[in-house]
């Protein structure tokens, strides 16, 4: 392979933070026109590496070479000028501006001193058409679906003549239909000669899209493989440094007890109608269904974050009326939400503060917090849940997705919750961290906790549940016991149309 075929080279990149080595002597090359996948567990260094390319952070050591030009560090401006575009998980769009205004954000087309909105719309339409995106350049971004907002980010990068497009977990916020649309755009970009660095935890996407795959582990370069000559088992072995013998660790079926911890009786609200179910002590009850079936809405009603309009909730045999999350927490209910960054953790606070949030009233005298108890509690769960961090004083935003999830779980364990609701517990989490979460769930039910688990991943739902209740259009469409678990049956139930009257 001629070195001139490399559009981007990273040479001996290291990044050090106090007490943490995020990257250590990482070198890799990306060929012109290829889709190059970058994979690894949470905390492997993927995001840090791409941020050195985009100029968002400066490497402590090393060299970045773009089209033969060498840089010791980048700035966002220099990165953009040299043809690198990045689409992060959190979009960099302004909701109150139009699609065209977002595409040319900071680079408005002008006629004299006035912004030429018509010219921007014409050029934006041309870019959108070239990418086969059916989006109006005059639409407000806030009115677009998440999938279309992502397309606007791609169009913005193309308007800046990006030669290398870095996509960081692009499918994480998308529906299945939106993912297929995104794949079509990625294929089209490759046809147009754009080089793509594609980061994803979803190995099926990696095999669908990429030409080559680079694996990082613990901040170090491990290997680069040709996709067509690799396998899922081989990638997992390189990612985690060990063979994962059981994707879904086995659990003693005797964990499930007769005692009913939680019951919903004909509950309605937020589009859900007449939902009735029971969760037993030591049981994982799976809640299946398609996007929009009402699963998250039901979970949030149980947690007091949404209002039910009728029906009853019973907790350990007594009727409860959780009107706020505070009341649900006091009753013994915890929620690990789907959107952990917006709803699950306070990212700007420390691990210690997050874990102790629901129990400060227990470790305080008046307005004075016993910080020794708070530190001991946080340290206990750091060790029990293997939260990877140098200190419980570390801010949660600096943790990997899997470790953020553990902090949220630790919070509810500290609160002594007896019913734990997991809404998409492994979304955006790598395979190694997934198995850790599954093992923790098994430990919890072995301790007698009751768990309601919502998952859109069919294999996960069947692999972890003792029973599955399926919702369709806000109604219970069926219940399946573990011996009868079958993907086709679940899909049929999930696709049922509501029959009113």
Coordinates of N, CA and C in Angstrom, one line a residue, residues 136-237:
X136 N -36.6 20.3 3.7 CA -36.7 21.6 3.2 C -35.7 22.5 3.9
X137 N -34.9 23.3 3.1 CA -33.9 24.2 3.7 C -34.5 25.3 4.5
X138 N -35.8 25.5 4.4 CA -36.5 26.6 5.2 C -37.1 26.1 6.4
X139 N -37.1 24.7 6.7 CA -37.7 24.2 7.9 C -36.8 24.5 9.1
X140 N -37.5 24.8 10.2 CA -36.8 25.0 11.5 C -36.3 23.6 12.0
X141 N -35.0 23.7 12.4 CA -34.4 22.4 12.9 C -35.1 21.8 14.0
X142 N -35.7 22.6 14.9 CA -36.4 22.1 16.1 C -37.6 21.2 15.7
X143 N -38.1 21.5 14.5 CA -39.3 20.7 14.0 C -39.0 19.4 13.3
X144 N -37.7 19.1 13.2 CA -37.2 17.9 12.5 C -37.1 16.8 13.5
X145 N -37.2 15.5 13.0 CA -36.9 14.3 13.8 C -35.4 14.3 14.1
X146 N -35.0 13.4 15.0 CA -33.6 13.3 15.3 C -32.8 12.8 14.1
X147 N -33.5 11.9 13.3 CA -32.8 11.4 12.1 C -32.5 12.5 11.1
X148 N -33.5 13.3 10.9 CA -33.3 14.5 10.0 C -32.3 15.5 10.5
X149 N -32.3 15.7 11.8 CA -31.3 16.6 12.4 C -29.9 16.0 12.1
X150 N -29.7 14.7 12.2 CA -28.4 14.1 11.9 C -28.1 14.4 10.4
X151 N -29.1 14.3 9.5 CA -28.8 14.5 8.1 C -28.3 16.0 7.9
X152 N -28.9 16.9 8.7 CA -28.5 18.3 8.6 C -27.0 18.5 9.0
X153 N -26.6 17.7 10.0 CA -25.2 17.7 10.5 C -24.3 17.2 9.3
X154 N -24.7 16.2 8.7 CA -23.9 15.6 7.6 C -23.9 16.7 6.4
X155 N -25.0 17.3 6.1 CA -25.0 18.3 5.0 C -24.1 19.5 5.4
X156 N -24.1 19.8 6.7 CA -23.2 20.9 7.1 C -21.8 20.6 6.9
X157 N -21.4 19.4 7.2 CA -20.0 18.9 7.0 C -19.7 18.9 5.5
X158 N -20.6 18.5 4.7 CA -20.3 18.5 3.3 C -20.2 19.9 2.7
X159 N -21.0 20.8 3.3 CA -20.9 22.2 2.8 C -19.5 22.8 3.1
X160 N -18.8 22.2 4.0 CA -17.4 22.7 4.4 C -16.4 21.9 3.6
X161 N -16.9 21.1 2.6 CA -16.0 20.3 1.8 C -15.2 19.3 2.6
X162 N -15.8 18.6 3.5 CA -15.1 17.6 4.3 C -14.7 16.4 3.5
X163 N -13.4 16.1 3.6 CA -12.8 15.0 2.9 C -12.8 13.7 3.8
X164 N -12.7 14.0 5.1 CA -12.8 12.9 6.2 C -14.0 13.3 7.1
X165 N -15.0 12.4 7.1 CA -16.1 12.6 8.0 C -16.1 11.6 9.2
X166 N -15.9 12.1 10.4 CA -15.9 11.2 11.6 C -17.3 11.2 12.2
X167 N -17.8 10.0 12.3 CA -19.2 9.8 12.8 C -19.1 9.0 14.1
X168 N -19.5 9.7 15.2 CA -19.4 9.1 16.6 C -20.7 8.6 17.1
X169 N -20.9 7.3 17.1 CA -22.1 6.6 17.5 C -23.3 7.2 16.8
X170 N -23.3 7.3 15.4 CA -24.4 8.0 14.7 C -25.7 7.3 14.8
X171 N -25.8 6.0 15.1 CA -27.1 5.3 15.1 C -27.7 5.3 16.5
X172 N -27.0 5.7 17.5 CA -27.5 5.6 18.9 C -28.8 6.3 19.1
X173 N -29.1 7.5 18.6 CA -30.4 8.1 18.9 C -31.5 7.8 17.9
X174 N -31.2 6.9 16.9 CA -32.1 6.8 15.7 C -33.0 5.6 15.9
X175 N -34.2 5.7 15.2 CA -35.1 4.5 15.1 C -34.5 3.6 14.0
X176 N -35.0 2.4 13.9 CA -34.5 1.4 12.9 C -34.7 2.0 11.5
X177 N -35.8 2.7 11.2 CA -36.0 3.2 9.8 C -35.0 4.3 9.6
X178 N -34.7 5.2 10.6 CA -33.7 6.3 10.4 C -32.3 5.7 10.3
X179 N -32.0 4.6 10.9 CA -30.7 4.0 10.8 C -30.5 3.6 9.3
X180 N -31.5 3.0 8.7 CA -31.4 2.5 7.3 C -31.2 3.7 6.4
X181 N -31.9 4.8 6.7 CA -31.7 6.1 5.9 C -30.2 6.6 6.0
X182 N -29.7 6.5 7.3 CA -28.4 7.0 7.5 C -27.4 6.1 6.8
X183 N -27.6 4.8 6.8 CA -26.7 3.9 6.0 C -26.7 4.2 4.5
X184 N -27.8 4.6 4.0 CA -27.9 4.9 2.6 C -27.0 6.2 2.3
X185 N -27.1 7.1 3.2 CA -26.3 8.4 3.0 C -24.8 8.0 3.2
X186 N -24.4 7.2 4.1 CA -23.0 6.8 4.3 C -22.5 6.1 3.0
X187 N -23.3 5.2 2.5 CA -22.9 4.5 1.2 C -22.7 5.5 0.1
X188 N -23.6 6.5 0.0 CA -23.5 7.6 -1.0 C -22.3 8.4 -0.8
X189 N -22.0 8.8 0.4 CA -20.8 9.5 0.7 C -19.5 8.8 0.2
X190 N -19.5 7.5 0.5 CA -18.4 6.7 0.1 C -18.2 6.7 -1.5
X191 N -19.4 6.6 -2.2 CA -19.4 6.6 -3.6 C -18.8 7.9 -4.1
X192 N -19.0 9.0 -3.4 CA -18.5 10.3 -3.7 C -17.1 10.6 -3.4
X193 N -16.4 9.5 -2.7 CA -15.0 9.6 -2.4 C -14.7 10.2 -1.0
X194 N -15.7 10.3 -0.2 CA -15.5 10.8 1.2 C -15.0 9.7 2.0
X195 N -14.0 9.9 2.8 CA -13.4 9.0 3.7 C -14.2 9.1 5.0
X196 N -14.6 7.9 5.6 CA -15.4 8.0 6.8 C -14.8 7.2 7.9
X197 N -14.7 7.8 9.1 CA -14.3 7.1 10.3 C -15.5 6.9 11.1
X198 N -15.9 5.6 11.3 CA -17.2 5.3 11.9 C -17.1 4.6 13.2
X199 N -17.6 5.2 14.3 CA -17.5 4.7 15.6 C -18.8 4.2 16.1
X200 N -18.9 2.9 16.5 CA -20.2 2.3 16.9 C -19.9 1.1 17.8
X201 N -20.8 0.9 18.8 CA -20.8 -0.3 19.6 C -21.5 -1.4 19.0
X202 N -22.3 -1.1 17.9 CA -23.1 -2.1 17.3 C -22.3 -2.8 16.2
X203 N -21.9 -4.0 16.5 CA -21.0 -4.8 15.6 C -21.6 -5.1 14.3
X204 N -23.0 -5.3 14.3 CA -23.6 -5.6 13.0 C -23.5 -4.4 12.0
X205 N -23.5 -3.2 12.6 CA -23.3 -2.0 11.7 C -21.8 -2.0 11.2
X206 N -20.9 -2.3 12.0 CA -19.5 -2.3 11.6 C -19.3 -3.3 10.4
X207 N -19.9 -4.5 10.5 CA -19.8 -5.4 9.4 C -20.6 -5.0 8.2
X208 N -21.6 -4.3 8.4 CA -22.5 -3.8 7.2 C -21.8 -2.7 6.4
X209 N -21.0 -1.8 7.1 CA -20.5 -0.6 6.5 C -19.0 -0.6 6.2
X210 N -18.2 -1.2 7.1 CA -16.8 -0.8 7.1 C -15.9 -1.7 6.1
X211 N -14.8 -1.1 5.7 CA -13.8 -1.8 5.0 C -12.7 -2.4 5.9
X212 N -12.3 -1.6 6.9 CA -11.3 -2.0 7.9 C -11.8 -1.6 9.3
X213 N -11.2 -2.2 10.3 CA -11.6 -2.0 11.7 C -10.4 -1.9 12.5
X214 N -10.3 -0.8 13.3 CA -9.2 -0.6 14.3 C -9.8 -0.8 15.7
X215 N -9.2 -1.6 16.5 CA -9.6 -1.8 17.9 C -8.7 -1.1 18.8
X216 N -9.3 -0.3 19.8 CA -8.6 0.3 20.9 C -9.0 -0.4 22.2
X217 N -8.1 -0.5 23.1 CA -8.4 -1.1 24.4 C -7.5 -0.4 25.5
X218 N -8.2 0.2 26.5 CA -7.5 0.9 27.6 C -6.6 1.9 27.1
X219 N -7.0 2.7 26.1 CA -6.2 3.8 25.6 C -5.1 3.4 24.7
X220 N -5.0 2.1 24.3 CA -3.9 1.7 23.5 C -4.4 1.1 22.2
X221 N -3.6 1.2 21.1 CA -3.9 0.6 19.8 C -3.7 -0.9 20.0
X222 N -4.7 -1.7 19.5 CA -4.6 -3.2 19.6 C -4.3 -3.8 18.2
X223 N -5.2 -3.5 17.2 CA -5.0 -4.2 15.9 C -5.9 -3.5 14.9
X224 N -5.5 -3.6 13.6 CA -6.4 -3.2 12.5 C -6.6 -4.4 11.6
X225 N -7.9 -4.7 11.3 CA -8.3 -5.8 10.6 C -9.1 -5.5 9.3
X226 N -9.0 -6.3 8.3 CA -9.9 -6.2 7.1 C -11.2 -6.8 7.6
X227 N -12.3 -6.0 7.4 CA -13.6 -6.4 7.9 C -14.0 -7.8 7.3
X228 N -13.8 -8.0 6.0 CA -14.3 -9.2 5.4 C -13.5 -10.5 5.9
X229 N -12.4 -10.3 6.6 CA -11.6 -11.4 7.1 C -11.7 -11.6 8.6
X230 N -12.6 -10.8 9.2 CA -12.7 -10.8 10.7 C -14.1 -11.4 11.1
X231 N -14.3 -11.6 12.3 CA -15.6 -12.1 12.9 C -15.9 -11.4 14.1
X232 N -17.2 -11.5 14.5 CA -17.7 -10.9 15.7 C -16.9 -11.4 17.0
X233 N -16.7 -12.7 17.0 CA -16.0 -13.3 18.2 C -14.6 -12.8 18.3
X234 N -13.9 -12.6 17.1 CA -12.5 -12.1 17.1 C -12.5 -10.7 17.6
X235 N -13.4 -9.9 17.1 CA -13.5 -8.5 17.6 C -13.7 -8.3 19.0
X236 N -14.6 -9.1 19.6 CA -14.9 -9.0 21.0 C -13.7 -9.4 21.8
X237 N -13.0 -10.4 21.4 CA -11.8 -10.9 22.1 C -10.7 -9.8 22.1

